[in-house]
Coordinates of C-alpha atoms and ligand atoms in Angstrom, one line a residue:
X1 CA 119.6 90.3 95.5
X2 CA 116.1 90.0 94.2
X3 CA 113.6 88.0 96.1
X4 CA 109.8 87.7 95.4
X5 CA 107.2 86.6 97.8
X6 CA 104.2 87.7 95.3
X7 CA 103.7 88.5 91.6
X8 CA 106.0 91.1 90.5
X9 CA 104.2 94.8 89.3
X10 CA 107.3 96.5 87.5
X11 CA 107.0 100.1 86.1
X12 CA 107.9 99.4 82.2
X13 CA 110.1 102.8 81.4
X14 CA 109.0 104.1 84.8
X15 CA 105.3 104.5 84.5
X16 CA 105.8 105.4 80.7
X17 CA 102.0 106.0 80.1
X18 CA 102.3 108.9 82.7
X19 CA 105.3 110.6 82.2
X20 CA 107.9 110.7 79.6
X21 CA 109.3 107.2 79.4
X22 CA 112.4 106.5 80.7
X23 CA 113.0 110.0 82.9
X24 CA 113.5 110.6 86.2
X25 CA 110.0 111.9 86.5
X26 CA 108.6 108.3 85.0
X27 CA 110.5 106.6 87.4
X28 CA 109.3 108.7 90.6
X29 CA 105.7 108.3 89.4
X30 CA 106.5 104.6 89.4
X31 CA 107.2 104.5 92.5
X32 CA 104.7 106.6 94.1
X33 CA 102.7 104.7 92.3
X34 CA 103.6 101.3 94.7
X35 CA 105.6 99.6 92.1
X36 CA 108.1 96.3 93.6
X37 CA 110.6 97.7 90.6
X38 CA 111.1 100.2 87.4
X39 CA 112.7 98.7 84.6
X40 CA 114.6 101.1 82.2
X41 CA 117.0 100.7 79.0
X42 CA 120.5 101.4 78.6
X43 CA 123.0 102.4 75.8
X44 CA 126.4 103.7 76.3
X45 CA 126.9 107.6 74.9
X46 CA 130.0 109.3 74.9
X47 CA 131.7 106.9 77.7
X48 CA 128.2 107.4 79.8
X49 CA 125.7 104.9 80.5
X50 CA 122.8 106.8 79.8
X51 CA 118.8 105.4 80.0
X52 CA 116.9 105.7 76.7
X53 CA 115.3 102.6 74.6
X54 CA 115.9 103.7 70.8
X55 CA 119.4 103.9 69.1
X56 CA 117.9 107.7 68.1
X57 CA 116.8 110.4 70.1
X58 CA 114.5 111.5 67.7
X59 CA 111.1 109.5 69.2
X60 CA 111.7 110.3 72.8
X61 CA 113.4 114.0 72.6
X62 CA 113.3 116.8 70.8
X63 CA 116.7 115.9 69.3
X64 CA 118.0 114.2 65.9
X65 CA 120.4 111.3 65.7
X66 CA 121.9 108.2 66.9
X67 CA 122.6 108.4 70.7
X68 CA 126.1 106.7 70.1
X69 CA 127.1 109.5 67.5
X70 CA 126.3 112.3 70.3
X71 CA 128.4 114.1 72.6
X72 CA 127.1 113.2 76.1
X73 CA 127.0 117.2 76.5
X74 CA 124.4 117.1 73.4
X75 CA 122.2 114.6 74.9
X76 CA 122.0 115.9 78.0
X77 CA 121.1 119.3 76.5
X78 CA 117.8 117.3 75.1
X79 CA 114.2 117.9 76.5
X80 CA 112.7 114.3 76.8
X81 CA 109.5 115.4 77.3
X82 CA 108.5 117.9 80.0
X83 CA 111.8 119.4 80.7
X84 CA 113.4 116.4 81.6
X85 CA 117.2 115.1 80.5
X86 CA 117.6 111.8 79.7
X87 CA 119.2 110.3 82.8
X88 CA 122.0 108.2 82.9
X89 CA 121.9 105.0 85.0
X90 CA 124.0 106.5 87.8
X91 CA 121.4 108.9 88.4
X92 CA 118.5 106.5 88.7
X93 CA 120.4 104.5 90.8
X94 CA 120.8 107.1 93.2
X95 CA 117.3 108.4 92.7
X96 CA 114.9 105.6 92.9
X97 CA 114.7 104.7 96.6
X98 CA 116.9 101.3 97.4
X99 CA 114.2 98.9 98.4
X100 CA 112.7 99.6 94.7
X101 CA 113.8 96.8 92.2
X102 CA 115.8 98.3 89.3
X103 CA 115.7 95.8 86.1
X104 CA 118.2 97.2 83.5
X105 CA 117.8 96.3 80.1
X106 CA 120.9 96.6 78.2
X107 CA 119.9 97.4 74.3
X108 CA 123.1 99.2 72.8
X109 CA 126.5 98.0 71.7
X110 CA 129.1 97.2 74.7
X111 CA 126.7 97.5 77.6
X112 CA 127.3 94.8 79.2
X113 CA 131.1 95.6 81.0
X114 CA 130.4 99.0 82.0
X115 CA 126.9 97.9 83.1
X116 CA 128.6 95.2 85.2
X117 CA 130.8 97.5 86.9
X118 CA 128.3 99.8 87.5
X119 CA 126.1 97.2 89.8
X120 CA 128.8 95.3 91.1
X121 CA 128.4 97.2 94.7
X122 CA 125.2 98.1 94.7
X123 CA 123.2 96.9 97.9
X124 CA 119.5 96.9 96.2
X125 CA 117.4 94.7 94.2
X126 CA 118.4 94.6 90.7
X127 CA 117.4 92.3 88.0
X128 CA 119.5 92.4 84.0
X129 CA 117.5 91.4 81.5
X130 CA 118.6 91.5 77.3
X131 CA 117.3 90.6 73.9
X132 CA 120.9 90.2 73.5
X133 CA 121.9 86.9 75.1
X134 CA 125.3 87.1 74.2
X135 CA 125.5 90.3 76.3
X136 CA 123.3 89.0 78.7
X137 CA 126.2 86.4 79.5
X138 CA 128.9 89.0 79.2
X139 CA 127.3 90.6 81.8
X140 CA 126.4 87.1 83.9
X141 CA 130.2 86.3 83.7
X142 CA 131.2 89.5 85.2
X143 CA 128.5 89.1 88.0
X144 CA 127.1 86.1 88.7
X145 CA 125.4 87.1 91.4
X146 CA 123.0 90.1 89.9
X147 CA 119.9 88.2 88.8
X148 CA 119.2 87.6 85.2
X149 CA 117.1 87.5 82.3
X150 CA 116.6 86.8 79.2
X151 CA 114.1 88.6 77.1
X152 CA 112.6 86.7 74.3
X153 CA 109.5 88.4 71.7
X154 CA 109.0 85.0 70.3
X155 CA 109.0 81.3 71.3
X156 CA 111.9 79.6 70.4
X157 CA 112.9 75.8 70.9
X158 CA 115.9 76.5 72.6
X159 CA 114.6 78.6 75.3
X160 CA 115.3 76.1 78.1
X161 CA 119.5 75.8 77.3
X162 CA 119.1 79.3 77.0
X163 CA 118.3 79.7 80.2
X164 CA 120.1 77.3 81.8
X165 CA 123.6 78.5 80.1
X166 CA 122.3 81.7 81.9
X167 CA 121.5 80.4 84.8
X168 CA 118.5 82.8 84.3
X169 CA 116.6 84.3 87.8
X170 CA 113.7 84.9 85.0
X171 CA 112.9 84.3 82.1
X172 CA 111.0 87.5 80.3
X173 CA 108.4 87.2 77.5
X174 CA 105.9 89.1 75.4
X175 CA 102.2 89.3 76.5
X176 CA 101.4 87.3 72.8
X177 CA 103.3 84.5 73.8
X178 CA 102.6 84.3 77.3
X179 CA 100.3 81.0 77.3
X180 CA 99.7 79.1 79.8
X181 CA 102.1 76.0 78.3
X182 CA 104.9 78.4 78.1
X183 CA 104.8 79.8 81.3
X184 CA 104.4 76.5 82.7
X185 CA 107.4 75.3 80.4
X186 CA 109.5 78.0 81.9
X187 CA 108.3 77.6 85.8
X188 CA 108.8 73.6 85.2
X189 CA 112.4 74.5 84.5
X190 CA 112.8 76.5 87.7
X191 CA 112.8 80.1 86.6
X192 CA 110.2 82.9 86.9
X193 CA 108.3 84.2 84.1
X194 CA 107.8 88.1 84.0
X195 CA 105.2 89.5 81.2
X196 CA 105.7 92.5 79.0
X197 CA 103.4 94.8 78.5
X198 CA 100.4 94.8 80.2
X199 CA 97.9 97.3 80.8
X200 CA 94.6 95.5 80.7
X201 CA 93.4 94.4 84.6
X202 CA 91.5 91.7 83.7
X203 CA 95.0 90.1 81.5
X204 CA 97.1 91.0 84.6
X205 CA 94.6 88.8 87.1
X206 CA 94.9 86.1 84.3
X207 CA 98.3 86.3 84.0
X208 CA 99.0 86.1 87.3
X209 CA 96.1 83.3 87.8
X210 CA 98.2 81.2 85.1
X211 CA 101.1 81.2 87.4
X212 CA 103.1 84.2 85.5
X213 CA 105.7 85.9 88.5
X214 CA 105.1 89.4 87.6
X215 CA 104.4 91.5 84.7
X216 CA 106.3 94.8 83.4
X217 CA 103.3 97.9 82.6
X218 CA 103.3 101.5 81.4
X219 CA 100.1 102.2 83.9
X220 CA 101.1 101.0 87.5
X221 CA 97.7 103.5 88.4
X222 CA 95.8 101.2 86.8
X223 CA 97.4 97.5 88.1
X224 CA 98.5 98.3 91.6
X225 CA 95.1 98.5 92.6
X226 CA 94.2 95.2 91.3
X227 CA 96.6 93.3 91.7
X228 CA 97.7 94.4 95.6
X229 CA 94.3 93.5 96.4
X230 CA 94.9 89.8 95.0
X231 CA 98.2 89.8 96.9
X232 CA 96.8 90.6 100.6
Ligands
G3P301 O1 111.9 94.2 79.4 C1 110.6 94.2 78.9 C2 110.5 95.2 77.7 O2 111.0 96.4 78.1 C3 111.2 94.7 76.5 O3 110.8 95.5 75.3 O4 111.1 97.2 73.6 O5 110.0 97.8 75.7 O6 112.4 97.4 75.6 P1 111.1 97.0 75.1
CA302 CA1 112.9 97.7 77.9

Protein backbone atom coordinates (compact mmCIF):
# COMPACT_ATOMS: atom_id res chain seq x y z
CA UNK A 1 0.00 0.00 0.00
CA UNK A 2 2.99 2.30 -0.23
CA UNK A 3 4.70 2.59 -3.54
CA UNK A 4 7.57 5.00 -4.47
CA UNK A 5 8.52 6.00 -7.89
CA UNK A 6 10.99 8.91 -6.43
CA UNK A 7 12.71 9.93 -3.18
CA UNK A 8 10.28 10.18 -0.50
CA UNK A 9 9.76 14.08 1.23
CA UNK A 10 7.83 13.17 4.52
CA UNK A 11 6.64 15.88 6.93
CA UNK A 12 8.50 14.80 10.36
CA UNK A 13 5.57 15.65 13.06
CA UNK A 14 3.68 17.32 10.20
CA UNK A 15 5.76 20.22 9.22
CA UNK A 16 6.96 20.54 12.93
CA UNK A 17 9.23 23.66 12.26
CA UNK A 18 5.89 25.45 11.22
CA UNK A 19 3.33 24.54 13.40
CA UNK A 20 3.00 22.89 16.63
CA UNK A 21 4.37 19.38 16.04
CA UNK A 22 2.28 16.74 15.88
CA UNK A 23 -1.33 18.74 15.46
CA UNK A 24 -3.70 18.78 13.00
CA UNK A 25 -2.55 22.21 11.94
CA UNK A 26 1.28 20.64 11.42
CA UNK A 27 -0.09 18.07 9.49
CA UNK A 28 -2.38 20.36 7.01
CA UNK A 29 0.69 22.62 6.54
CA UNK A 30 2.43 19.44 5.55
CA UNK A 31 0.46 18.87 3.06
CA UNK A 32 -0.12 22.13 1.53
CA UNK A 33 3.24 22.18 1.69
CA UNK A 34 3.51 19.06 -1.28
CA UNK A 35 4.60 16.45 1.05
CA UNK A 36 4.26 12.34 -0.47
CA UNK A 37 3.51 11.65 3.56
CA UNK A 38 3.35 13.09 7.34
CA UNK A 39 4.79 10.92 9.80
CA UNK A 40 3.46 11.32 13.45
CA UNK A 41 3.87 9.36 16.89
CA UNK A 42 1.53 7.36 18.82
CA UNK A 43 0.83 6.42 22.53
CA UNK A 44 -2.25 4.95 23.83
CA UNK A 45 -4.15 7.33 26.59
CA UNK A 46 -7.01 6.41 28.41
CA UNK A 47 -8.10 3.41 25.76
CA UNK A 48 -7.36 6.29 22.82
CA UNK A 49 -4.72 6.26 20.41
CA UNK A 50 -3.73 9.60 20.58
CA UNK A 51 -0.55 11.45 18.46
CA UNK A 52 2.12 13.00 20.68
CA UNK A 53 6.05 11.96 20.72
CA UNK A 54 6.96 12.33 24.68
CA UNK A 55 5.64 10.08 27.47
CA UNK A 56 4.76 13.75 29.10
CA UNK A 57 2.75 16.42 27.94
CA UNK A 58 4.75 18.92 29.54
CA UNK A 59 7.26 19.82 26.26
CA UNK A 60 4.56 19.97 23.68
CA UNK A 61 1.37 21.44 25.88
CA UNK A 62 0.68 23.49 28.37
CA UNK A 63 -0.09 20.42 30.55
CA UNK A 64 1.91 18.37 33.32
CA UNK A 65 2.36 14.65 33.40
CA UNK A 66 2.72 11.37 31.80
CA UNK A 67 0.16 11.00 28.94
CA UNK A 68 -0.59 7.32 30.10
CA UNK A 69 -1.58 8.64 33.69
CA UNK A 70 -4.21 11.15 31.97
CA UNK A 71 -7.77 10.98 31.52
CA UNK A 72 -8.34 11.22 27.68
CA UNK A 73 -10.85 14.09 28.77
CA UNK A 74 -7.61 15.90 30.45
CA UNK A 75 -5.49 15.65 27.35
CA UNK A 76 -7.75 16.69 25.11
CA UNK A 77 -8.53 19.81 27.31
CA UNK A 78 -4.60 20.70 26.51
CA UNK A 79 -3.44 23.61 24.22
CA UNK A 80 -0.57 22.04 22.13
CA UNK A 81 0.46 25.07 20.89
CA UNK A 82 -1.86 27.60 19.12
CA UNK A 83 -5.12 26.36 20.29
CA UNK A 84 -4.81 23.03 19.01
CA UNK A 85 -5.73 19.44 20.92
CA UNK A 86 -3.57 16.83 20.62
CA UNK A 87 -5.25 14.63 17.95
CA UNK A 88 -5.73 11.10 18.14
CA UNK A 89 -4.85 8.97 15.21
CA UNK A 90 -8.44 8.46 14.13
CA UNK A 91 -8.61 12.02 13.45
CA UNK A 92 -5.58 12.36 11.35
CA UNK A 93 -6.63 9.60 9.53
CA UNK A 94 -9.63 11.15 8.55
CA UNK A 95 -8.08 14.48 8.11
CA UNK A 96 -5.07 14.22 6.06
CA UNK A 97 -6.31 13.68 2.43
CA UNK A 98 -6.02 9.72 1.38
CA UNK A 99 -3.43 9.94 -1.29
CA UNK A 100 -1.05 11.45 1.54
CA UNK A 101 1.32 8.72 3.04
CA UNK A 102 0.68 8.43 6.85
CA UNK A 103 3.89 6.70 8.57
CA UNK A 104 2.92 5.97 12.26
CA UNK A 105 5.45 5.68 14.68
CA UNK A 106 4.43 3.72 17.56
CA UNK A 107 6.53 5.05 20.87
CA UNK A 108 4.27 4.06 23.96
CA UNK A 109 3.56 0.83 25.76
CA UNK A 110 0.88 -1.54 23.90
CA UNK A 111 0.65 0.25 20.64
CA UNK A 112 1.06 -2.06 18.46
CA UNK A 113 -2.59 -4.16 18.68
CA UNK A 114 -4.78 -1.22 18.80
CA UNK A 115 -2.62 0.38 16.13
CA UNK A 116 -3.05 -2.76 14.01
CA UNK A 117 -6.71 -2.66 14.19
CA UNK A 118 -6.88 0.69 13.59
CA UNK A 119 -5.17 0.46 9.83
CA UNK A 120 -6.25 -2.87 9.09
CA UNK A 121 -9.08 -1.30 6.57
CA UNK A 122 -7.69 1.63 5.61
CA UNK A 123 -7.46 2.14 1.72
CA UNK A 124 -4.31 4.81 1.81
CA UNK A 125 -0.68 4.67 1.92
CA UNK A 126 0.59 3.93 5.26
CA UNK A 127 4.01 3.05 6.34
CA UNK A 128 4.72 1.71 10.57
CA UNK A 129 7.82 2.35 11.64
CA UNK A 130 9.30 1.75 15.63
CA UNK A 131 12.44 1.99 17.77
CA UNK A 132 10.68 -0.77 19.33
CA UNK A 133 11.21 -3.87 17.18
CA UNK A 134 9.57 -6.10 19.24
CA UNK A 135 6.35 -3.98 18.70
CA UNK A 136 7.25 -3.36 15.39
CA UNK A 137 6.66 -7.31 14.81
CA UNK A 138 3.58 -7.30 17.03
CA UNK A 139 2.24 -5.11 14.74
CA UNK A 140 3.84 -7.01 11.38
CA UNK A 141 2.08 -10.22 12.62
CA UNK A 142 -1.23 -8.61 12.92
CA UNK A 143 -0.78 -7.01 9.41
CA UNK A 144 1.47 -8.19 7.18
CA UNK A 145 0.51 -6.36 4.55
CA UNK A 146 0.99 -2.46 6.02
CA UNK A 147 4.59 -1.65 5.14
CA UNK A 148 7.23 -1.57 7.75
CA UNK A 149 10.05 -0.15 9.34
CA UNK A 150 12.34 -0.24 11.61
CA UNK A 151 13.88 2.81 13.09
CA UNK A 152 17.40 2.52 14.28
CA UNK A 153 19.65 5.91 15.89
CA UNK A 154 22.68 3.84 15.73
CA UNK A 155 24.43 1.20 13.53
CA UNK A 156 24.11 -2.03 14.78
CA UNK A 157 25.58 -5.46 13.35
CA UNK A 158 22.41 -7.05 13.26
CA UNK A 159 20.51 -4.68 11.26
CA UNK A 160 20.21 -6.97 8.20
CA UNK A 161 18.23 -10.17 10.32
CA UNK A 162 16.52 -7.34 11.66
CA UNK A 163 15.07 -6.55 8.82
CA UNK A 164 14.65 -9.54 7.31
CA UNK A 165 12.62 -11.08 10.46
CA UNK A 166 10.53 -7.93 9.60
CA UNK A 167 10.40 -8.31 6.36
CA UNK A 168 10.97 -4.54 6.48
CA UNK A 169 9.35 -2.10 3.34
CA UNK A 170 12.23 0.35 4.87
CA UNK A 171 14.64 0.56 6.85
CA UNK A 172 14.78 4.20 8.80
CA UNK A 173 18.01 5.79 10.16
CA UNK A 174 19.38 8.92 11.66
CA UNK A 175 20.98 11.66 9.41
CA UNK A 176 24.60 10.84 11.59
CA UNK A 177 24.62 7.46 10.40
CA UNK A 178 23.31 7.83 7.09
CA UNK A 179 26.75 7.01 5.06
CA UNK A 180 26.94 6.11 2.02
CA UNK A 181 28.15 2.22 3.06
CA UNK A 182 25.05 1.98 5.12
CA UNK A 183 22.64 2.97 2.87
CA UNK A 184 24.15 0.98 0.33
CA UNK A 185 24.26 -2.02 2.95
CA UNK A 186 20.57 -1.53 3.47
CA UNK A 187 19.46 -1.01 -0.46
CA UNK A 188 21.86 -4.24 -1.20
CA UNK A 189 19.60 -6.10 1.03
CA UNK A 190 16.45 -5.01 -0.80
CA UNK A 191 14.88 -2.39 1.44
CA UNK A 192 14.59 1.43 1.22
CA UNK A 193 16.41 3.71 3.40
CA UNK A 194 14.40 6.83 4.68
CA UNK A 195 16.70 9.65 6.60
CA UNK A 196 15.65 11.50 9.73
CA UNK A 197 15.92 14.70 10.19
CA UNK A 198 16.88 16.83 7.54
CA UNK A 199 16.57 20.36 7.03
CA UNK A 200 19.66 21.38 5.20
CA UNK A 201 19.07 21.40 1.04
CA UNK A 202 22.26 20.83 0.10
CA UNK A 203 22.22 17.23 2.74
CA UNK A 204 18.86 16.40 1.16
CA UNK A 205 20.41 16.51 -2.64
CA UNK A 206 23.30 14.46 -1.11
CA UNK A 207 21.31 12.20 0.46
CA UNK A 208 19.21 11.54 -2.19
CA UNK A 209 22.42 11.59 -4.65
CA UNK A 210 23.83 8.62 -2.31
CA UNK A 211 20.89 6.53 -3.19
CA UNK A 212 18.83 7.35 0.25
CA UNK A 213 14.71 6.70 -0.74
CA UNK A 214 13.36 9.62 1.03
CA UNK A 215 14.07 11.66 4.03
CA UNK A 216 11.59 12.68 7.02
CA UNK A 217 11.97 17.02 7.70
CA UNK A 218 10.42 19.57 10.00
CA UNK A 219 10.65 22.25 6.99
CA UNK A 220 8.91 20.64 3.79
CA UNK A 221 8.96 24.82 2.65
CA UNK A 222 12.42 24.53 2.52
CA UNK A 223 12.95 20.73 0.66
CA UNK A 224 9.97 20.49 -1.63
CA UNK A 225 11.41 23.07 -3.74
CA UNK A 226 14.57 21.35 -4.07
CA UNK A 227 14.03 18.34 -4.22
CA UNK A 228 10.77 18.31 -6.73
CA UNK A 229 12.92 20.04 -9.03
CA UNK A 230 15.51 16.97 -8.93
CA UNK A 231 12.51 14.62 -9.28
CA UNK A 232 10.99 16.18 -12.72
O1 LIG B 1 10.67 8.31 12.29
C1 LIG B 1 11.73 9.19 12.32
C2 LIG B 1 11.80 10.00 13.60
O2 LIG B 1 10.53 10.50 13.87
C3 LIG B 1 12.29 9.22 14.77
O3 LIG B 1 12.68 10.00 15.85
O4 LIG B 1 12.40 11.04 18.06
O5 LIG B 1 11.58 12.23 16.07
O6 LIG B 1 10.39 10.23 16.89
P1 LIG B 1 11.72 10.90 16.76
CA1 LIG C 1 8.73 10.08 15.28
Amino acid sequence: MLTQDHFLLIGHRGASGLAPENTLASFAKAVALGVDGVELDVRLADGEIVVIHDERVDRTTNGRGLVSELSFDALRGLDAGDGERIPTLAEVLAEVPPQVAINVELKGAGCAAPVAEMLAGQRRPLLVSSFDHAALAAFHAACPDIPCAPLLHRWRQDVQAVASGLDAWAVNIADRIATPAHINAIRSWGRRCLVYTVGEPDRARQLEAIGASGLFTDYPDRLAPVLRRSNS
